[in-house]
PDB file of C-alpha atoms and ligand atoms in Angstrom:
ATOM      1  CA  MET P   1     -18.082   5.878  -8.079  1.00  0.00           C
ATOM      2  CA  GLY P   2     -20.749   8.010  -6.304  1.00  0.00           C
ATOM      3  CA  GLN P   3     -21.026   8.854  -2.743  1.00  0.00           C
ATOM      4  CA  ASN P   4     -21.771   5.352  -1.359  1.00  0.00           C
ATOM      5  CA  PRO P   5     -20.865   2.457  -3.248  1.00  0.00           C
ATOM      6  CA  THR P   6     -23.346   0.058  -4.433  1.00  0.00           C
ATOM      7  CA  ILE P   7     -22.434  -3.636  -3.910  1.00  0.00           C
ATOM      8  CA  LEU P   8     -24.559  -6.276  -5.601  1.00  0.00           C
ATOM      9  CA  VAL P   9     -24.779  -9.651  -3.919  1.00  0.00           C
ATOM     10  CA  PHE P  10     -25.951 -12.640  -5.611  1.00  0.00           C
ATOM     11  CA  ASP P  11     -26.923 -16.130  -4.839  1.00  0.00           C
ATOM     12  CA  SER P  12     -29.307 -18.768  -5.716  1.00  0.00           C
ATOM     13  CA  GLY P  13     -31.653 -18.006  -2.998  1.00  0.00           C
ATOM     14  CA  LEU P  14     -31.322 -16.899   0.683  1.00  0.00           C
ATOM     15  CA  GLY P  15     -28.042 -18.387   1.748  1.00  0.00           C
ATOM     16  CA  GLY P  16     -26.057 -15.449   0.385  1.00  0.00           C
ATOM     17  CA  LEU P  17     -27.693 -13.510   3.189  1.00  0.00           C
ATOM     18  CA  THR P  18     -25.244 -15.041   5.378  1.00  0.00           C
ATOM     19  CA  VAL P  19     -22.217 -13.305   3.441  1.00  0.00           C
ATOM     20  CA  LEU P  20     -24.432  -9.995   3.015  1.00  0.00           C
ATOM     21  CA  ARG P  21     -24.646  -9.903   6.945  1.00  0.00           C
ATOM     22  CA  GLU P  22     -20.770  -9.469   7.274  1.00  0.00           C
ATOM     23  CA  ILE P  23     -20.489  -7.201   4.546  1.00  0.00           C
ATOM     24  CA  VAL P  24     -23.080  -5.039   5.858  1.00  0.00           C
ATOM     25  CA  ARG P  25     -21.363  -4.871   9.059  1.00  0.00           C
ATOM     26  CA  ALA P  26     -17.939  -3.954   7.363  1.00  0.00           C
ATOM     27  CA  ARG P  27     -19.441  -1.332   4.959  1.00  0.00           C
ATOM     28  CA  PRO P  28     -22.543   0.098   6.509  1.00  0.00           C
ATOM     29  CA  GLU P  29     -22.583   2.871   4.340  1.00  0.00           C
ATOM     30  CA  ALA P  30     -22.922   1.109   0.898  1.00  0.00           C
ATOM     31  CA  ARG P  31     -26.176   0.701  -1.024  1.00  0.00           C
ATOM     32  CA  TYR P  32     -26.764  -2.816  -1.217  1.00  0.00           C
ATOM     33  CA  VAL P  33     -28.792  -4.817  -4.100  1.00  0.00           C
ATOM     34  CA  TYR P  34     -29.530  -8.533  -3.045  1.00  0.00           C
ATOM     35  CA  VAL P  35     -30.347 -11.041  -5.919  1.00  0.00           C
ATOM     36  CA  ALA P  36     -31.588 -14.289  -5.188  1.00  0.00           C
ATOM     37  CA  ASP P  37     -31.794 -16.460  -8.636  1.00  0.00           C
ATOM     38  CA  ASP P  38     -34.783 -18.473  -6.929  1.00  0.00           C
ATOM     39  CA  ALA P  39     -36.047 -19.320 -10.520  1.00  0.00           C
ATOM     40  CA  PHE P  40     -33.245 -21.531 -11.139  1.00  0.00           C
ATOM     41  CA  PHE P  41     -32.706 -22.784  -7.329  1.00  0.00           C
ATOM     42  CA  PRO P  42     -31.241 -25.156  -6.285  1.00  0.00           C
ATOM     43  CA  TYR P  43     -27.930 -24.472  -8.194  1.00  0.00           C
ATOM     44  CA  GLY P  44     -26.537 -27.510  -7.002  1.00  0.00           C
ATOM     45  CA  HIS P  45     -28.565 -29.821  -8.879  1.00  0.00           C
ATOM     46  CA  HIS P  46     -27.506 -28.199 -12.154  1.00  0.00           C
ATOM     47  CA  SER P  47     -24.242 -29.098 -14.324  1.00  0.00           C
ATOM     48  CA  GLU P  48     -21.591 -26.670 -14.740  1.00  0.00           C
ATOM     49  CA  GLU P  49     -22.509 -25.932 -18.198  1.00  0.00           C
ATOM     50  CA  GLU P  50     -26.217 -25.269 -17.126  1.00  0.00           C
ATOM     51  CA  ILE P  51     -24.885 -22.657 -14.479  1.00  0.00           C
ATOM     52  CA  ILE P  52     -22.442 -20.935 -16.847  1.00  0.00           C
ATOM     53  CA  GLY P  53     -25.160 -20.264 -19.392  1.00  0.00           C
ATOM     54  CA  ARG P  54     -27.328 -19.137 -16.875  1.00  0.00           C
ATOM     55  CA  VAL P  55     -25.300 -16.743 -14.790  1.00  0.00           C
ATOM     56  CA  VAL P  56     -23.149 -15.137 -17.401  1.00  0.00           C
ATOM     57  CA  PRO P  57     -26.062 -13.322 -19.147  1.00  0.00           C
ATOM     58  CA  LEU P  58     -28.003 -12.826 -15.787  1.00  0.00           C
ATOM     59  CA  ALA P  59     -24.790 -11.010 -14.413  1.00  0.00           C
ATOM     60  CA  GLY P  60     -24.702  -8.799 -17.381  1.00  0.00           C
ATOM     61  CA  ASP P  61     -28.384  -7.816 -17.168  1.00  0.00           C
ATOM     62  CA  LEU P  62     -28.018  -7.070 -13.451  1.00  0.00           C
ATOM     63  CA  ILE P  63     -24.822  -4.917 -13.981  1.00  0.00           C
ATOM     64  CA  THR P  64     -26.438  -3.061 -16.688  1.00  0.00           C
ATOM     65  CA  GLU P  65     -29.355  -2.323 -14.532  1.00  0.00           C
ATOM     66  CA  HIS P  66     -27.969  -1.712 -11.205  1.00  0.00           C
ATOM     67  CA  ARG P  67     -24.449  -0.278 -12.126  1.00  0.00           C
ATOM     68  CA  PRO P  68     -22.553  -1.896  -9.076  1.00  0.00           C
ATOM     69  CA  ASP P  69     -19.115  -0.994  -7.978  1.00  0.00           C
ATOM     70  CA  LEU P  70     -18.443  -4.435  -6.826  1.00  0.00           C
ATOM     71  CA  VAL P  71     -20.455  -7.844  -7.438  1.00  0.00           C
ATOM     72  CA  VAL P  72     -20.126 -10.462  -4.583  1.00  0.00           C
ATOM     73  CA  ILE P  73     -21.121 -13.935  -5.793  1.00  0.00           C
ATOM     74  CA  ALA P  74     -22.320 -15.249  -2.251  1.00  0.00           C
ATOM     75  CA  CYS P  75     -22.716 -18.864  -3.477  1.00  0.00           C
ATOM     76  CA  ASN P  76     -20.152 -21.617  -3.789  1.00  0.00           C
ATOM     77  CA  THR P  77     -21.720 -23.679  -6.324  1.00  0.00           C
ATOM     78  CA  MET P  78     -21.834 -20.456  -8.683  1.00  0.00           C
ATOM     79  CA  SER P  79     -18.468 -19.483  -7.710  1.00  0.00           C
ATOM     80  CA  VAL P  80     -16.565 -22.686  -8.394  1.00  0.00           C
ATOM     81  CA  SER P  81     -18.328 -22.995 -11.911  1.00  0.00           C
ATOM     82  CA  VAL P  82     -18.332 -19.678 -13.341  1.00  0.00           C
ATOM     83  CA  MET P  83     -15.998 -16.956 -11.775  1.00  0.00           C
ATOM     84  CA  GLY P  84     -13.633 -17.218 -14.758  1.00  0.00           C
ATOM     85  CA  HIS P  85     -16.454 -16.626 -17.302  1.00  0.00           C
ATOM     86  CA  LEU P  86     -17.630 -13.763 -15.447  1.00  0.00           C
ATOM     87  CA  ARG P  87     -14.112 -12.087 -15.101  1.00  0.00           C
ATOM     88  CA  ALA P  88     -13.512 -12.401 -18.625  1.00  0.00           C
ATOM     89  CA  ALA P  89     -16.870 -10.975 -19.422  1.00  0.00           C
ATOM     90  CA  TYR P  90     -17.296  -7.917 -17.253  1.00  0.00           C
ATOM     91  CA  ALA P  91     -14.875  -5.175 -16.021  1.00  0.00           C
ATOM     92  CA  VAL P  92     -16.645  -4.798 -12.723  1.00  0.00           C
ATOM     93  CA  PRO P  93     -14.826  -6.391  -9.560  1.00  0.00           C
ATOM     94  CA  PHE P  94     -16.018  -9.830  -8.634  1.00  0.00           C
ATOM     95  CA  VAL P  95     -15.524 -11.346  -5.191  1.00  0.00           C
ATOM     96  CA  GLY P  96     -16.255 -15.001  -4.858  1.00  0.00           C
ATOM     97  CA  THR P  97     -17.252 -17.748  -2.341  1.00  0.00           C
ATOM     98  CA  VAL P  98     -14.980 -20.815  -2.548  1.00  0.00           C
ATOM     99  CA  PRO P  99     -14.690 -23.566  -0.031  1.00  0.00           C
ATOM    100  CA  ALA P 100     -12.615 -22.404   2.705  1.00  0.00           C
ATOM    101  CA  ILE P 101     -10.094 -25.537   2.568  1.00  0.00           C
ATOM    102  CA  LYS P 102      -7.024 -23.859   3.337  1.00  0.00           C
ATOM    103  CA  PRO P 103      -7.861 -22.186   6.694  1.00  0.00           C
ATOM    104  CA  ALA P 104      -9.656 -25.299   7.932  1.00  0.00           C
ATOM    105  CA  CYS P 105      -6.677 -27.526   7.047  1.00  0.00           C
ATOM    106  CA  LEU P 106      -4.171 -24.886   8.900  1.00  0.00           C
ATOM    107  CA  SER P 107      -6.593 -25.089  11.930  1.00  0.00           C
ATOM    108  CA  SER P 108      -7.269 -28.806  12.409  1.00  0.00           C
ATOM    109  CA  ARG P 109      -5.472 -30.381  14.899  1.00  0.00           C
ATOM    110  CA  THR P 110      -6.639 -34.070  14.314  1.00  0.00           C
ATOM    111  CA  LYS P 111      -5.915 -33.604  10.544  1.00  0.00           C
ATOM    112  CA  ARG P 112      -9.190 -34.780   9.619  1.00  0.00           C
ATOM    113  CA  VAL P 113     -11.460 -32.070   7.802  1.00  0.00           C
ATOM    114  CA  SER P 114     -14.797 -32.411   6.047  1.00  0.00           C
ATOM    115  CA  VAL P 115     -16.099 -30.257   3.244  1.00  0.00           C
ATOM    116  CA  LEU P 116     -19.899 -29.882   3.190  1.00  0.00           C
ATOM    117  CA  GLY P 117     -21.256 -28.429   0.143  1.00  0.00           C
ATOM    118  CA  THR P 118     -23.791 -28.831  -2.519  1.00  0.00           C
ATOM    119  CA  LYS P 119     -23.361 -32.048  -4.776  1.00  0.00           C
ATOM    120  CA  ALA P 120     -22.167 -29.698  -7.789  1.00  0.00           C
ATOM    121  CA  THR P 121     -19.675 -27.992  -5.377  1.00  0.00           C
ATOM    122  CA  VAL P 122     -17.809 -31.059  -4.136  1.00  0.00           C
ATOM    123  CA  LYS P 123     -17.779 -32.454  -7.614  1.00  0.00           C
ATOM    124  CA  ARG P 124     -16.254 -29.694  -9.306  1.00  0.00           C
ATOM    125  CA  GLU P 125     -12.463 -29.525 -10.257  1.00  0.00           C
ATOM    126  CA  TYR P 126     -12.127 -26.009  -8.743  1.00  0.00           C
ATOM    127  CA  THR P 127     -12.557 -27.852  -5.444  1.00  0.00           C
ATOM    128  CA  GLN P 128     -10.629 -30.868  -5.976  1.00  0.00           C
ATOM    129  CA  ALA P 129      -7.615 -28.377  -6.906  1.00  0.00           C
ATOM    130  CA  LEU P 130      -8.009 -26.644  -3.640  1.00  0.00           C
ATOM    131  CA  ILE P 131      -7.718 -30.000  -1.838  1.00  0.00           C
ATOM    132  CA  ARG P 132      -4.637 -30.893  -3.870  1.00  0.00           C
ATOM    133  CA  ASP P 133      -2.806 -27.372  -2.975  1.00  0.00           C
ATOM    134  CA  PHE P 134      -3.919 -26.905   0.357  1.00  0.00           C
ATOM    135  CA  ALA P 135      -4.837 -30.023   2.219  1.00  0.00           C
ATOM    136  CA  GLN P 136      -1.597 -29.683   3.901  1.00  0.00           C
ATOM    137  CA  GLY P 137      -1.362 -33.329   5.170  1.00  0.00           C
ATOM    138  CA  CYS P 138      -5.132 -33.312   6.341  1.00  0.00           C
ATOM    139  CA  GLU P 139      -7.391 -36.158   5.053  1.00  0.00           C
ATOM    140  CA  VAL P 140     -10.273 -34.283   3.627  1.00  0.00           C
ATOM    141  CA  THR P 141     -13.659 -35.821   3.204  1.00  0.00           C
ATOM    142  CA  LEU P 142     -15.930 -34.251   0.562  1.00  0.00           C
ATOM    143  CA  VAL P 143     -19.643 -34.444   1.511  1.00  0.00           C
ATOM    144  CA  GLY P 144     -22.159 -33.597  -1.291  1.00  0.00           C
ATOM    145  CA  SER P 145     -25.523 -32.766   0.307  1.00  0.00           C
ATOM    146  CA  ALA P 146     -28.751 -32.516  -1.805  1.00  0.00           C
ATOM    147  CA  GLU P 147     -31.411 -31.220   0.646  1.00  0.00           C
ATOM    148  CA  LEU P 148     -29.558 -29.067   3.012  1.00  0.00           C
ATOM    149  CA  ALA P 149     -29.965 -25.772   1.029  1.00  0.00           C
ATOM    150  CA  ALA P 150     -33.485 -26.440   0.481  1.00  0.00           C
ATOM    151  CA  LEU P 151     -34.007 -27.018   4.306  1.00  0.00           C
ATOM    152  CA  ALA P 152     -32.291 -23.996   5.176  1.00  0.00           C
ATOM    153  CA  GLU P 153     -34.659 -21.986   2.903  1.00  0.00           C
ATOM    154  CA  THR P 154     -37.575 -23.825   4.454  1.00  0.00           C
ATOM    155  CA  ALA P 155     -36.125 -23.050   8.006  1.00  0.00           C
ATOM    156  CA  LEU P 156     -35.567 -19.161   7.374  1.00  0.00           C
ATOM    157  CA  SER P 157     -38.956 -18.829   5.630  1.00  0.00           C
ATOM    158  CA  GLY P 158     -40.712 -20.121   8.900  1.00  0.00           C
ATOM    159  CA  GLY P 159     -41.303 -23.809   7.660  1.00  0.00           C
ATOM    160  CA  VAL P 160     -40.911 -26.911   9.909  1.00  0.00           C
ATOM    161  CA  VAL P 161     -37.666 -29.023   9.262  1.00  0.00           C
ATOM    162  CA  SER P 162     -37.069 -31.952  11.301  1.00  0.00           C
ATOM    163  CA  ASP P 163     -33.954 -32.919  13.138  1.00  0.00           C
ATOM    164  CA  GLU P 164     -33.740 -36.062  11.493  1.00  0.00           C
ATOM    165  CA  ALA P 165     -33.738 -34.438   8.006  1.00  0.00           C
ATOM    166  CA  ILE P 166     -30.700 -32.330   8.786  1.00  0.00           C
ATOM    167  CA  LEU P 167     -28.862 -35.182  10.577  1.00  0.00           C
ATOM    168  CA  ALA P 168     -28.959 -37.380   7.544  1.00  0.00           C
ATOM    169  CA  GLU P 169     -27.133 -34.701   5.471  1.00  0.00           C
ATOM    170  CA  LEU P 170     -24.690 -33.998   8.481  1.00  0.00           C
ATOM    171  CA  VAL P 171     -23.626 -37.506   9.572  1.00  0.00           C
ATOM    172  CA  PRO P 172     -21.379 -38.426   6.649  1.00  0.00           C
ATOM    173  CA  CYS P 173     -19.309 -35.372   7.674  1.00  0.00           C
ATOM    174  CA  PHE P 174     -18.226 -37.056  11.086  1.00  0.00           C
ATOM    175  CA  VAL P 175     -15.388 -39.360  10.463  1.00  0.00           C
ATOM    176  CA  GLY P 176     -13.622 -41.614  13.148  1.00  0.00           C
ATOM    177  CA  ALA P 177     -15.184 -42.550  16.689  1.00  0.00           C
ATOM    178  CA  SER P 178     -16.564 -40.297  19.146  1.00  0.00           C
ATOM    179  CA  GLU P 179     -14.475 -42.365  21.883  1.00  0.00           C
ATOM    180  CA  GLU P 180     -11.309 -41.090  19.754  1.00  0.00           C
ATOM    181  CA  PRO P 181     -11.169 -37.016  20.021  1.00  0.00           C
ATOM    182  CA  GLU P 182      -7.574 -37.217  18.677  1.00  0.00           C
ATOM    183  CA  ARG P 183      -8.297 -38.824  15.615  1.00  0.00           C
ATOM    184  CA  ARG P 184     -11.893 -37.882  14.543  1.00  0.00           C
ATOM    185  CA  THR P 185     -12.899 -35.044  12.380  1.00  0.00           C
ATOM    186  CA  ASP P 186     -12.457 -31.762  14.300  1.00  0.00           C
ATOM    187  CA  THR P 187     -13.309 -29.172  11.383  1.00  0.00           C
ATOM    188  CA  ILE P 188     -16.101 -28.802   9.001  1.00  0.00           C
ATOM    189  CA  VAL P 189     -15.987 -26.299   6.130  1.00  0.00           C
ATOM    190  CA  LEU P 190     -19.614 -25.017   5.540  1.00  0.00           C
ATOM    191  CA  ALA P 191     -19.286 -24.881   1.488  1.00  0.00           C
ATOM    192  CA  CYS P 192     -22.481 -23.765   0.738  1.00  0.00           C
ATOM    193  CA  THR P 193     -23.749 -19.992   2.010  1.00  0.00           C
ATOM    194  CA  HIS P 194     -27.035 -21.451   2.960  1.00  0.00           C
ATOM    195  CA  TYR P 195     -25.649 -23.728   5.846  1.00  0.00           C
ATOM    196  CA  PRO P 196     -24.627 -21.001   8.280  1.00  0.00           C
ATOM    197  CA  LEU P 197     -28.399 -20.142   8.565  1.00  0.00           C
ATOM    198  CA  LEU P 198     -28.743 -23.561  10.301  1.00  0.00           C
ATOM    199  CA  LEU P 199     -25.817 -23.396  12.327  1.00  0.00           C
ATOM    200  CA  ASP P 200     -27.667 -23.399  15.728  1.00  0.00           C
ATOM    201  CA  ARG P 201     -29.004 -26.595  14.905  1.00  0.00           C
ATOM    202  CA  LEU P 202     -25.902 -27.928  13.154  1.00  0.00           C
ATOM    203  CA  ASN P 203     -24.218 -27.343  16.691  1.00  0.00           C
ATOM    204  CA  ARG P 204     -26.934 -29.063  18.383  1.00  0.00           C
ATOM    205  CA  LEU P 205     -27.204 -32.147  16.454  1.00  0.00           C
ATOM    206  CA  ALA P 206     -23.391 -32.666  15.725  1.00  0.00           C
ATOM    207  CA  PRO P 207     -22.391 -36.253  17.033  1.00  0.00           C
ATOM    208  CA  TRP P 208     -19.299 -34.296  18.713  1.00  0.00           C
ATOM    209  CA  PRO P 209     -18.091 -30.711  18.870  1.00  0.00           C
ATOM    210  CA  VAL P 210     -16.401 -29.374  15.673  1.00  0.00           C
ATOM    211  CA  ALA P 211     -15.185 -26.236  14.474  1.00  0.00           C
ATOM    212  CA  TRP P 212     -17.429 -25.031  11.401  1.00  0.00           C
ATOM    213  CA  ILE P 213     -15.599 -22.778   9.055  1.00  0.00           C
ATOM    214  CA  ASP P 214     -17.969 -19.926   7.559  1.00  0.00           C
ATOM    215  CA  PRO P 215     -16.007 -17.932   5.077  1.00  0.00           C
ATOM    216  CA  ALA P 216     -18.133 -15.069   5.423  1.00  0.00           C
ATOM    217  CA  PRO P 217     -16.090 -12.742   7.332  1.00  0.00           C
ATOM    218  CA  ALA P 218     -13.074 -13.366   5.176  1.00  0.00           C
ATOM    219  CA  ILE P 219     -15.179 -12.188   2.133  1.00  0.00           C
ATOM    220  CA  ALA P 220     -16.319  -9.067   3.920  1.00  0.00           C
ATOM    221  CA  ARG P 221     -12.596  -8.302   4.519  1.00  0.00           C
ATOM    222  CA  ARG P 222     -11.696  -8.858   0.790  1.00  0.00           C
ATOM    223  CA  VAL P 223     -14.710  -6.566  -0.060  1.00  0.00           C
ATOM    224  CA  THR P 224     -13.518  -3.964   2.259  1.00  0.00           C
ATOM    225  CA  SER P 225      -9.932  -4.204   0.914  1.00  0.00           C
ATOM    226  CA  LEU P 226     -11.222  -3.772  -2.724  1.00  0.00           C
ATOM    227  CA  LEU P 227     -13.541  -0.792  -2.185  1.00  0.00           C
ATOM    228  CA  PRO P 228     -12.208   2.368  -0.836  1.00  0.00           C
ATOM    229  CA  GLU P 229     -14.026   3.857   2.070  1.00  0.00           C
ATOM    230  CA  SER P 230     -16.699   6.537   1.249  1.00  0.00           C
ATOM    231  CA  ARG P 231     -17.235   9.019   4.201  1.00  0.00           C
ATOM    232  CA  ASP P 232     -19.253  11.600   2.620  1.00  0.00           C
ATOM    233  CA  GLY P 233     -22.638   9.805   2.207  1.00  0.00           C
ATOM    234  CA  PRO P 234     -25.219   8.965   4.807  1.00  0.00           C
ATOM    235  CA  ASN P 235     -24.258   5.942   7.243  1.00  0.00           C
ATOM    236  CA  GLU P 236     -26.993   3.523   6.114  1.00  0.00           C
ATOM    237  CA  ALA P 237     -27.923   3.826   2.627  1.00  0.00           C
ATOM    238  CA  GLU P 238     -30.787   1.800   0.744  1.00  0.00           C
ATOM    239  CA  ALA P 239     -31.052  -1.827   0.260  1.00  0.00           C
ATOM    240  CA  ARG P 240     -33.196  -3.742  -2.212  1.00  0.00           C
ATOM    241  CA  MET P 241     -33.919  -7.443  -2.565  1.00  0.00           C
ATOM    242  CA  ILE P 242     -34.794  -9.084  -5.889  1.00  0.00           C
ATOM    243  CA  PHE P 243     -36.116 -12.446  -6.489  1.00  0.00           C
ATOM    244  CA  THR P 244     -35.639 -13.647 -10.147  1.00  0.00           C
ATOM    245  CA  SER P 245     -38.996 -15.564  -9.936  1.00  0.00           C
ATOM    246  CA  GLY P 246     -40.471 -12.174  -9.154  1.00  0.00           C
ATOM    247  CA  ARG P 247     -42.094 -13.081  -6.000  1.00  0.00           C
ATOM    248  CA  PRO P 248     -42.217 -10.048  -3.504  1.00  0.00           C
ATOM    249  CA  PRO P 249     -39.759 -10.375  -0.669  1.00  0.00           C
ATOM    250  CA  ARG P 250     -42.628 -10.849   1.764  1.00  0.00           C
ATOM    251  CA  MET P 251     -40.854 -12.020   4.959  1.00  0.00           C
ATOM    252  CA  SER P 252     -38.964  -8.785   5.124  1.00  0.00           C
ATOM    253  CA  LYS P 253     -39.143  -8.474   9.040  1.00  0.00           C
ATOM    254  CA  ALA P 254     -37.273 -11.893   9.272  1.00  0.00           C
ATOM    255  CA  LEU P 255     -34.653 -10.659   6.615  1.00  0.00           C
ATOM    256  CA  MET P 256     -33.864  -7.226   8.115  1.00  0.00           C
ATOM    257  CA  PRO P 257     -31.324  -8.377  10.485  1.00  0.00           C
ATOM    258  CA  PHE P 258     -29.244  -9.417   7.673  1.00  0.00           C
ATOM    259  CA  PHE P 259     -29.361  -5.797   6.148  1.00  0.00           C
ATOM    260  CA  GLY P 260     -28.160  -4.389   9.330  1.00  0.00           C
ATOM    261  CA  GLY P 261     -31.715  -3.379  10.265  1.00  0.00           C
ATOM    262  CA  ARG P 262     -32.355  -1.570   6.824  1.00  0.00           C
ATOM    263  CA  VAL P 263     -35.942  -1.426   5.537  1.00  0.00           C
ATOM    264  CA  LEU P 264     -35.962  -3.012   2.293  1.00  0.00           C
ATOM    265  CA  ALA P 265     -36.957  -0.606  -0.403  1.00  0.00           C
TER     266      ALA P 265
HETATM  267  N1  DGL N 301     -26.027 -21.271  -1.639  1.00  0.00           N
HETATM  268  C1  DGL N 301     -25.311 -22.219  -2.731  1.00  0.00           C
HETATM  269  C2  DGL N 301     -24.009 -22.447  -2.374  1.00  0.00           C
HETATM  270  O1  DGL N 301     -23.105 -21.749  -1.639  1.00  0.00           O
HETATM  271  C3  DGL N 301     -25.982 -23.449  -2.912  1.00  0.00           C
HETATM  272  C4  DGL N 301     -27.486 -23.470  -3.024  1.00  0.00           C
HETATM  273  C5  DGL N 301     -28.094 -24.219  -3.996  1.00  0.00           C
HETATM  274  O2  DGL N 301     -27.911 -25.158  -4.384  1.00  0.00           O
HETATM  275  O3  DGL N 301     -28.754 -23.428  -4.921  1.00  0.00           O
HETATM  276  O4  DGL N 301     -23.431 -23.150  -2.699  1.00  0.00           O
END
């Protein structure tokens, strides 16, 4: 490992930036390569076989090119489909992003938890197994959203997204009656890394207040535990952003905060 470790963060688009932001806070001295596989977006519309066929060779090319010390799969849809294949194929350590069902069920007081993810994530056996193993007596409602990731991309790119469009994806998460706070949903797992990009609007549009569970801080802690701290290098190493479609990262000003203020190389 050189002076500053290289961390490769990989998502289907801009959602993984919500994970990157927490990792950068925890490891400001690392060098970052952020890869958005926008040529294949949205992952939530692909089958498990298609995702495995896409991600395993692409990850291999990225590892060969960028020589990361650690790869973060900052995408639930990818992680619940392909992590085992990646770990079997490559020696570099991987950190995945999977629905935070265990902490959500632990903290719910009403024992009604919803998991909001892509249609692919909520369908996968990996997610079903998390519920079997960690529901801890909670009633868990799986809500597969077809559009919310794309709406988050549009919003972050400066496009207009109506409240109605967001609310339509959100409403199925709210189970129970608003006048029965002891029995209604009180916790929602953000099981797609795109959704925290819309958190202000989710809070504003929610029929009643809930706790939103974002796994990004836990992922940052996991990264920190796997990469020994490097004290020698400069405190803010370089950051790069790559779109597989080849489009240049035009909105670099809007994206800078996710990279801890770094100017993209
Ligand atoms: N960001 C991805 C996730 O966490 C999903 C977006 C997509 O459908 O590509 O699941």
